[in-house]
Amino acid sequence: MRRHHTTALSLLLTLVISATAGATRVNRRTASAKLELGLLRTIEMLDFDIEKHRQRVKQVTTKLLALQKRVKRLGVRVAKLQKQIAVQREYFAGRMGSIRYIKQRGALQLFLETDSFSRYVHKKWLLRRLIEQDQQRIVAFRDLERRLASESGTYDGLAAKLAGMQLNLVEDEAKLRRLREDKVRILDSVKHNRRYYLRYQEELSRSTVRLVRELLRTRRRVERKSFHTMKRRFERPVWGAVLKRFGQQVDVRFKTLTQHNGLLFRTRMRQRVRSAYSGRVAY
């Protein structure tokens, strides 16, 4: 029975060794292929992201060109408004004396300065017309100043937005390119070190097989001499007398087969002592 048990165990461990070696080779190749495939997929995804980013850059660039044209037109309008305001300021600087003089002229003084009533009416109408024109010019001047402030604010905001968009595009593209370069460098390293990795895996597989075989040999050796390691670990039997031999015993009456793992001694306190060799007690 023990021999059959040992044979079955040996066969099982042999199958385990074969399966372990085959599985290790398969796992080694599968792991290397999966690693390269994962890196290739990552690089493909990065290429796809870079292409999408380039398409977005084109769209944003189109918007930026339109924005630049708008900013340029605004710049021209702001310059024109500034020129008009400068002209109006020069005009008002020259007209301030006349405006003060006209406002200070009263109706009686104006009547006394004219020699006829018709000329007085005409002169009065001219003065009123000049005052209205001056007021309209002042209103127009204030409107030009407000438009200049609004256009200048819009121009500054669009210019800042344009600069920010350009900076973000450059930074995003540089970031994607650096990430792709890192992945390509890792893939090149994996391809370069693949033979070393496979050699390492083969050595690891051989070491595993040797370890399992050594374990199998040790197991067989221990099974052949199962009590050898227990030598000098038992107490000396007291008033002992050998009653049965080590090994298989056949009952005299019933003819049954019994396997005794040790020697039975009659002592003051019954105890079973195992022996390393048949017929001899190991102390």
mmCIF file of C-alpha atoms in Angstrom:
data_model
loop_
_atom_site.group_PDB
_atom_site.id
_atom_site.type_symbol
_atom_site.label_atom_id
_atom_site.label_comp_id
_atom_site.label_asym_id
_atom_site.label_seq_id
_atom_site.Cartn_x
_atom_site.Cartn_y
_atom_site.Cartn_z
ATOM 1 C CA MET A 1 0.000 0.000 0.000
ATOM 2 C CA ARG A 2 2.823 2.415 0.858
ATOM 3 C CA ARG A 3 4.567 1.589 -2.395
ATOM 4 C CA HIS A 4 1.428 2.309 -4.406
ATOM 5 C CA HIS A 5 0.946 5.558 -2.482
ATOM 6 C CA THR A 6 4.550 6.619 -3.224
ATOM 7 C CA THR A 7 4.181 5.774 -6.907
ATOM 8 C CA ALA A 8 0.992 7.831 -7.195
ATOM 9 C CA LEU A 9 2.591 10.750 -5.396
ATOM 10 C CA SER A 10 5.635 10.600 -7.680
ATOM 11 C CA LEU A 11 3.433 10.540 -10.750
ATOM 12 C CA LEU A 12 1.460 13.508 -9.415
ATOM 13 C CA LEU A 13 4.583 15.549 -8.732
ATOM 14 C CA THR A 14 5.971 14.676 -12.194
ATOM 15 C CA LEU A 15 2.766 15.960 -13.753
ATOM 16 C CA VAL A 16 3.029 19.083 -11.613
ATOM 17 C CA ILE A 17 6.603 19.658 -12.849
ATOM 18 C CA SER A 18 5.592 19.280 -16.486
ATOM 19 C CA ALA A 19 2.578 21.500 -16.071
ATOM 20 C CA THR A 20 4.619 24.079 -14.184
ATOM 21 C CA ALA A 21 7.303 24.189 -16.868
ATOM 22 C CA GLY A 22 4.772 24.442 -19.695
ATOM 23 C CA ALA A 23 2.681 27.030 -17.890
ATOM 24 C CA THR A 24 5.798 29.045 -17.083
ATOM 25 C CA ARG A 25 6.831 29.118 -20.740
ATOM 26 C CA VAL A 26 3.317 30.038 -21.816
ATOM 27 C CA ASN A 27 3.022 32.691 -19.076
ATOM 28 C CA ARG A 28 6.438 34.083 -20.003
ATOM 29 C CA ARG A 29 5.513 34.523 -23.635
ATOM 30 C CA THR A 30 2.036 35.749 -22.774
ATOM 31 C CA ALA A 31 3.352 38.315 -20.270
ATOM 32 C CA SER A 32 5.897 39.670 -22.759
ATOM 33 C CA ALA A 33 3.297 39.848 -25.532
ATOM 34 C CA LYS A 34 0.756 41.520 -23.246
ATOM 35 C CA LEU A 35 3.309 44.109 -22.138
ATOM 36 C CA GLU A 36 4.257 45.035 -25.693
ATOM 37 C CA LEU A 37 0.618 44.994 -26.823
ATOM 38 C CA GLY A 38 -0.375 47.279 -23.941
ATOM 39 C CA LEU A 39 2.391 49.738 -24.782
ATOM 40 C CA LEU A 40 1.469 49.693 -28.466
ATOM 41 C CA ARG A 41 -2.173 50.359 -27.631
ATOM 42 C CA THR A 42 -1.133 53.194 -25.333
ATOM 43 C CA ILE A 43 0.986 54.742 -28.094
ATOM 44 C CA GLU A 44 -1.886 54.358 -30.562
ATOM 45 C CA MET A 45 -4.219 56.100 -28.125
ATOM 46 C CA LEU A 46 -1.664 58.888 -27.681
ATOM 47 C CA ASP A 47 -1.359 59.243 -31.458
ATOM 48 C CA PHE A 48 -5.139 59.442 -31.661
ATOM 49 C CA ASP A 49 -5.192 62.075 -28.908
ATOM 50 C CA ILE A 50 -2.453 64.043 -30.657
ATOM 51 C CA GLU A 51 -4.409 63.920 -33.927
ATOM 52 C CA LYS A 52 -7.559 65.073 -32.137
ATOM 53 C CA HIS A 53 -5.535 67.827 -30.514
ATOM 54 C CA ARG A 54 -4.224 68.876 -33.920
ATOM 55 C CA GLN A 55 -7.770 69.027 -35.282
ATOM 56 C CA ARG A 56 -8.777 71.108 -32.284
ATOM 57 C CA VAL A 57 -5.712 73.293 -32.880
ATOM 58 C CA LYS A 58 -6.874 73.866 -36.445
ATOM 59 C CA GLN A 59 -10.345 74.838 -35.269
ATOM 60 C CA VAL A 60 -8.969 77.084 -32.564
ATOM 61 C CA THR A 61 -6.474 78.560 -35.032
ATOM 62 C CA THR A 62 -9.350 79.459 -37.356
ATOM 63 C CA LYS A 63 -11.096 81.139 -34.437
ATOM 64 C CA LEU A 64 -7.865 82.840 -33.492
ATOM 65 C CA LEU A 65 -7.433 84.226 -36.996
ATOM 66 C CA ALA A 66 -10.959 85.616 -36.911
ATOM 67 C CA LEU A 67 -10.250 86.974 -33.443
ATOM 68 C CA GLN A 68 -7.026 88.543 -34.668
ATOM 69 C CA LYS A 69 -8.871 90.215 -37.524
ATOM 70 C CA ARG A 70 -11.448 91.515 -35.068
ATOM 71 C CA VAL A 71 -8.721 92.752 -32.751
ATOM 72 C CA LYS A 72 -7.024 94.426 -35.694
ATOM 73 C CA ARG A 73 -10.253 96.155 -36.734
ATOM 74 C CA LEU A 74 -10.811 97.230 -33.157
ATOM 75 C CA GLY A 75 -7.286 98.595 -33.053
ATOM 76 C CA VAL A 76 -7.949 100.635 -36.190
ATOM 77 C CA ARG A 77 -11.231 101.918 -34.756
ATOM 78 C CA VAL A 78 -9.582 102.811 -31.456
ATOM 79 C CA ALA A 79 -6.821 104.683 -33.287
ATOM 80 C CA LYS A 80 -9.419 106.510 -35.386
ATOM 81 C CA LEU A 81 -11.425 107.447 -32.299
ATOM 82 C CA GLN A 82 -8.282 108.662 -30.587
ATOM 83 C CA LYS A 83 -7.471 110.828 -33.619
ATOM 84 C CA GLN A 84 -11.005 112.232 -33.725
ATOM 85 C CA ILE A 85 -10.872 113.008 -30.015
ATOM 86 C CA ALA A 86 -7.514 114.746 -30.479
ATOM 87 C CA VAL A 87 -8.990 116.861 -33.323
ATOM 88 C CA GLN A 88 -12.037 117.720 -31.241
ATOM 89 C CA ARG A 89 -9.845 118.693 -28.317
ATOM 90 C CA GLU A 90 -7.837 121.025 -30.526
ATOM 91 C CA TYR A 91 -11.064 122.487 -31.907
ATOM 92 C CA PHE A 92 -12.495 123.077 -28.462
ATOM 93 C CA ALA A 93 -9.215 124.514 -27.287
ATOM 94 C CA GLY A 94 -9.516 127.143 -30.043
ATOM 95 C CA ARG A 95 -13.239 127.692 -29.530
ATOM 96 C CA MET A 96 -13.230 128.076 -25.772
ATOM 97 C CA GLY A 97 -12.637 131.850 -25.991
ATOM 98 C CA SER A 98 -15.439 132.320 -28.525
ATOM 99 C CA ILE A 99 -17.826 130.121 -26.502
ATOM 100 C CA ARG A 100 -17.167 132.128 -23.352
ATOM 101 C CA TYR A 101 -17.587 135.405 -25.252
ATOM 102 C CA ILE A 102 -20.900 134.272 -26.817
ATOM 103 C CA LYS A 103 -22.269 133.039 -23.489
ATOM 104 C CA GLN A 104 -21.336 136.339 -21.835
ATOM 105 C CA ARG A 105 -23.161 138.425 -24.454
ATOM 106 C CA GLY A 106 -26.626 139.436 -23.302
ATOM 107 C CA ALA A 107 -29.629 140.316 -25.492
ATOM 108 C CA LEU A 108 -29.473 144.062 -24.599
ATOM 109 C CA GLN A 109 -25.792 144.353 -25.360
ATOM 110 C CA LEU A 110 -26.283 142.477 -28.611
ATOM 111 C CA PHE A 111 -29.179 144.832 -29.570
ATOM 112 C CA LEU A 112 -27.119 147.925 -28.818
ATOM 113 C CA GLU A 113 -24.283 146.640 -30.996
ATOM 114 C CA THR A 114 -26.529 146.321 -34.092
ATOM 115 C CA ASP A 115 -27.904 149.141 -36.210
ATOM 116 C CA SER A 116 -31.152 147.438 -37.235
ATOM 117 C CA PHE A 117 -33.629 144.987 -35.831
ATOM 118 C CA SER A 118 -33.274 142.529 -38.706
ATOM 119 C CA ARG A 119 -29.540 142.295 -38.205
ATOM 120 C CA TYR A 120 -30.176 141.838 -34.468
ATOM 121 C CA VAL A 121 -32.524 138.882 -35.135
ATOM 122 C CA HIS A 122 -30.083 137.345 -37.597
ATOM 123 C CA LYS A 123 -27.147 137.769 -35.233
ATOM 124 C CA LYS A 124 -29.144 136.300 -32.351
ATOM 125 C CA TRP A 125 -30.101 133.279 -34.481
ATOM 126 C CA LEU A 126 -26.457 132.775 -35.448
ATOM 127 C CA LEU A 127 -25.365 132.889 -31.813
ATOM 128 C CA ARG A 128 -28.070 130.345 -30.841
ATOM 129 C CA ARG A 129 -26.973 128.149 -33.726
ATOM 130 C CA LEU A 130 -23.338 128.307 -32.627
ATOM 131 C CA ILE A 131 -24.286 127.422 -29.068
ATOM 132 C CA GLU A 132 -26.339 124.398 -30.240
ATOM 133 C CA GLN A 133 -23.516 123.219 -32.482
ATOM 134 C CA ASP A 134 -21.042 123.532 -29.625
ATOM 135 C CA GLN A 135 -23.342 121.492 -27.373
ATOM 136 C CA GLN A 136 -23.739 118.816 -30.047
ATOM 137 C CA ARG A 137 -19.960 118.683 -30.482
ATOM 138 C CA ILE A 138 -19.535 118.288 -26.717
ATOM 139 C CA VAL A 139 -22.070 115.445 -26.631
ATOM 140 C CA ALA A 140 -20.375 113.794 -29.613
ATOM 141 C CA PHE A 141 -17.017 114.216 -27.928
ATOM 142 C CA ARG A 142 -18.270 112.506 -24.736
ATOM 143 C CA ASP A 143 -19.729 109.689 -26.840
ATOM 144 C CA LEU A 144 -16.374 109.257 -28.586
ATOM 145 C CA GLU A 145 -14.660 108.986 -25.202
ATOM 146 C CA ARG A 146 -17.146 106.333 -24.034
ATOM 147 C CA ARG A 147 -16.756 104.360 -27.259
ATOM 148 C CA LEU A 148 -12.991 104.600 -26.949
ATOM 149 C CA ALA A 149 -13.084 103.228 -23.393
ATOM 150 C CA SER A 150 -15.425 100.382 -24.439
ATOM 151 C CA GLU A 151 -13.446 99.463 -27.542
ATOM 152 C CA SER A 152 -10.165 99.650 -25.627
ATOM 153 C CA GLY A 153 -11.515 97.289 -22.939
ATOM 154 C CA THR A 154 -12.781 94.862 -25.574
ATOM 155 C CA TYR A 155 -9.473 95.057 -27.409
ATOM 156 C CA ASP A 156 -7.452 94.359 -24.253
ATOM 157 C CA GLY A 157 -9.732 91.450 -23.251
ATOM 158 C CA LEU A 158 -9.571 89.831 -26.686
ATOM 159 C CA ALA A 159 -5.822 90.285 -26.864
ATOM 160 C CA ALA A 160 -5.390 88.597 -23.451
ATOM 161 C CA LYS A 161 -7.733 85.780 -24.489
ATOM 162 C CA LEU A 162 -5.804 85.299 -27.717
ATOM 163 C CA ALA A 163 -2.476 85.095 -25.898
ATOM 164 C CA GLY A 164 -3.909 82.630 -23.343
ATOM 165 C CA MET A 165 -5.357 80.344 -26.034
ATOM 166 C CA GLN A 166 -2.089 80.280 -27.934
ATOM 167 C CA LEU A 167 -0.157 79.470 -24.752
ATOM 168 C CA ASN A 168 -2.571 76.668 -23.787
ATOM 169 C CA LEU A 169 -2.351 75.117 -27.236
ATOM 170 C CA VAL A 170 1.430 75.120 -27.155
ATOM 171 C CA GLU A 171 1.563 73.653 -23.638
ATOM 172 C CA ASP A 172 -1.006 70.908 -24.389
ATOM 173 C CA GLU A 173 0.761 69.820 -27.549
ATOM 174 C CA ALA A 174 4.137 69.787 -25.801
ATOM 175 C CA LYS A 175 2.679 67.716 -22.949
ATOM 176 C CA LEU A 176 1.192 65.136 -25.339
ATOM 177 C CA ARG A 177 4.429 64.915 -27.273
ATOM 178 C CA ARG A 178 6.461 64.360 -24.100
ATOM 179 C CA LEU A 179 4.052 61.635 -22.960
ATOM 180 C CA ARG A 180 4.262 59.879 -26.320
ATOM 181 C CA GLU A 181 8.067 60.080 -26.319
ATOM 182 C CA ASP A 182 8.131 58.486 -22.846
ATOM 183 C CA LYS A 183 5.888 55.617 -23.979
ATOM 184 C CA VAL A 184 7.972 55.060 -27.118
ATOM 185 C CA ARG A 185 11.124 55.028 -25.000
ATOM 186 C CA ILE A 186 9.582 52.430 -22.659
ATOM 187 C CA LEU A 187 8.516 50.283 -25.626
ATOM 188 C CA ASP A 188 12.021 50.448 -27.127
ATOM 189 C CA SER A 189 13.461 49.449 -23.756
ATOM 190 C CA VAL A 190 11.063 46.505 -23.508
ATOM 191 C CA LYS A 191 11.927 45.344 -27.013
ATOM 192 C CA HIS A 192 15.641 45.737 -26.295
ATOM 193 C CA ASN A 193 15.468 43.834 -22.987
ATOM 194 C CA ARG A 194 13.029 41.191 -24.210
ATOM 195 C CA ARG A 195 15.725 38.555 -24.785
ATOM 196 C CA TYR A 196 17.129 39.159 -21.306
ATOM 197 C CA TYR A 197 13.648 38.979 -19.870
ATOM 198 C CA LEU A 198 12.966 35.692 -21.691
ATOM 199 C CA ARG A 199 16.321 34.304 -20.556
ATOM 200 C CA TYR A 200 15.508 35.294 -16.996
ATOM 201 C CA GLN A 201 12.115 33.625 -17.245
ATOM 202 C CA GLU A 202 13.685 30.440 -18.631
ATOM 203 C CA GLU A 203 16.216 30.383 -15.810
ATOM 204 C CA LEU A 204 13.410 30.940 -13.315
ATOM 205 C CA SER A 205 11.443 28.084 -14.897
ATOM 206 C CA ARG A 206 14.460 25.742 -14.705
ATOM 207 C CA SER A 207 15.041 26.739 -11.091
ATOM 208 C CA THR A 208 11.405 26.009 -10.294
ATOM 209 C CA VAL A 209 11.644 22.605 -11.950
ATOM 210 C CA ARG A 210 14.864 21.807 -10.077
ATOM 211 C CA LEU A 211 13.277 22.886 -6.812
ATOM 212 C CA VAL A 212 10.222 20.708 -7.363
ATOM 213 C CA ARG A 213 12.385 17.723 -8.335
ATOM 214 C CA GLU A 214 14.540 18.203 -5.270
ATOM 215 C CA LEU A 215 11.404 18.368 -3.167
ATOM 216 C CA LEU A 216 10.208 15.140 -4.784
ATOM 217 C CA ARG A 217 13.531 13.402 -4.080
ATOM 218 C CA THR A 218 13.454 14.589 -0.479
ATOM 219 C CA ARG A 219 9.881 13.402 -0.109
ATOM 220 C CA ARG A 220 10.778 9.973 -1.483
ATOM 221 C CA ARG A 221 13.863 9.766 0.722
ATOM 222 C CA VAL A 222 11.826 10.661 3.795
ATOM 223 C CA GLU A 223 9.175 8.119 2.873
ATOM 224 C CA ARG A 224 11.785 5.371 2.522
ATOM 225 C CA LYS A 225 13.271 6.244 5.899
ATOM 226 C CA SER A 226 10.368 7.910 7.597
ATOM 227 C CA PHE A 227 11.775 7.460 11.081
ATOM 228 C CA HIS A 228 15.382 8.370 10.388
ATOM 229 C CA THR A 229 14.893 12.005 11.284
ATOM 230 C CA MET A 230 13.341 11.006 14.593
ATOM 231 C CA LYS A 231 16.471 9.228 15.803
ATOM 232 C CA ARG A 232 17.524 10.018 19.403
ATOM 233 C CA ARG A 233 14.234 11.776 20.075
ATOM 234 C CA PHE A 234 12.586 9.097 22.207
ATOM 235 C CA GLU A 235 12.964 8.232 25.840
ATOM 236 C CA ARG A 236 14.595 4.977 26.802
ATOM 237 C CA PRO A 237 11.921 2.277 27.420
ATOM 238 C CA VAL A 238 11.669 1.062 31.011
ATOM 239 C CA TRP A 239 11.517 -2.707 31.643
ATOM 240 C CA GLY A 240 10.818 -3.137 27.971
ATOM 241 C CA ALA A 241 10.354 -6.399 26.162
ATOM 242 C CA VAL A 242 9.820 -6.687 22.398
ATOM 243 C CA LEU A 243 6.330 -7.986 21.705
ATOM 244 C CA LYS A 244 5.946 -7.363 17.946
ATOM 245 C CA ARG A 245 8.298 -6.737 15.071
ATOM 246 C CA PHE A 246 8.439 -3.627 12.956
ATOM 247 C CA GLY A 247 6.625 -3.996 9.619
ATOM 248 C CA GLN A 248 3.735 -6.130 8.427
ATOM 249 C CA GLN A 249 2.242 -8.625 10.835
ATOM 250 C CA VAL A 250 -0.190 -11.471 10.085
ATOM 251 C CA ASP A 251 -2.660 -12.337 12.787
ATOM 252 C CA VAL A 252 -2.356 -15.996 13.761
ATOM 253 C CA ARG A 253 -6.078 -16.541 14.326
ATOM 254 C CA PHE A 254 -7.817 -14.256 11.845
ATOM 255 C CA LYS A 255 -5.030 -14.031 9.241
ATOM 256 C CA THR A 256 -5.438 -10.255 9.005
ATOM 257 C CA LEU A 257 -2.592 -8.054 7.772
ATOM 258 C CA THR A 258 -1.451 -5.262 10.081
ATOM 259 C CA GLN A 259 1.190 -2.612 9.480
ATOM 260 C CA HIS A 260 3.128 -1.749 12.654
ATOM 261 C CA ASN A 261 4.958 1.565 12.622
ATOM 262 C CA GLY A 262 7.056 0.757 15.655
ATOM 263 C CA LEU A 263 7.799 -1.641 18.491
ATOM 264 C CA LEU A 264 5.451 -2.232 21.381
ATOM 265 C CA PHE A 265 7.033 -2.415 24.813
ATOM 266 C CA ARG A 266 5.461 -3.611 28.030
ATOM 267 C CA THR A 267 6.282 -0.946 30.568
ATOM 268 C CA ARG A 268 4.751 0.379 33.762
ATOM 269 C CA MET A 269 2.903 2.950 31.670
ATOM 270 C CA ARG A 270 1.829 1.686 28.305
ATOM 271 C CA GLN A 271 3.363 3.635 25.448
ATOM 272 C CA ARG A 272 4.191 3.069 21.796
ATOM 273 C CA VAL A 273 7.734 3.820 20.704
ATOM 274 C CA ARG A 274 8.661 4.171 17.012
ATOM 275 C CA SER A 275 11.903 2.766 15.682
ATOM 276 C CA ALA A 276 14.084 3.864 12.762
ATOM 277 C CA TYR A 277 15.020 0.338 11.657
ATOM 278 C CA SER A 278 13.237 -2.961 11.882
ATOM 279 C CA GLY A 279 14.052 -4.899 15.010
ATOM 280 C CA ARG A 280 16.076 -2.151 16.675
ATOM 281 C CA VAL A 281 15.044 0.689 18.941
ATOM 282 C CA ALA A 282 16.639 4.071 18.196
ATOM 283 C CA TYR A 283 17.344 6.197 21.291
#
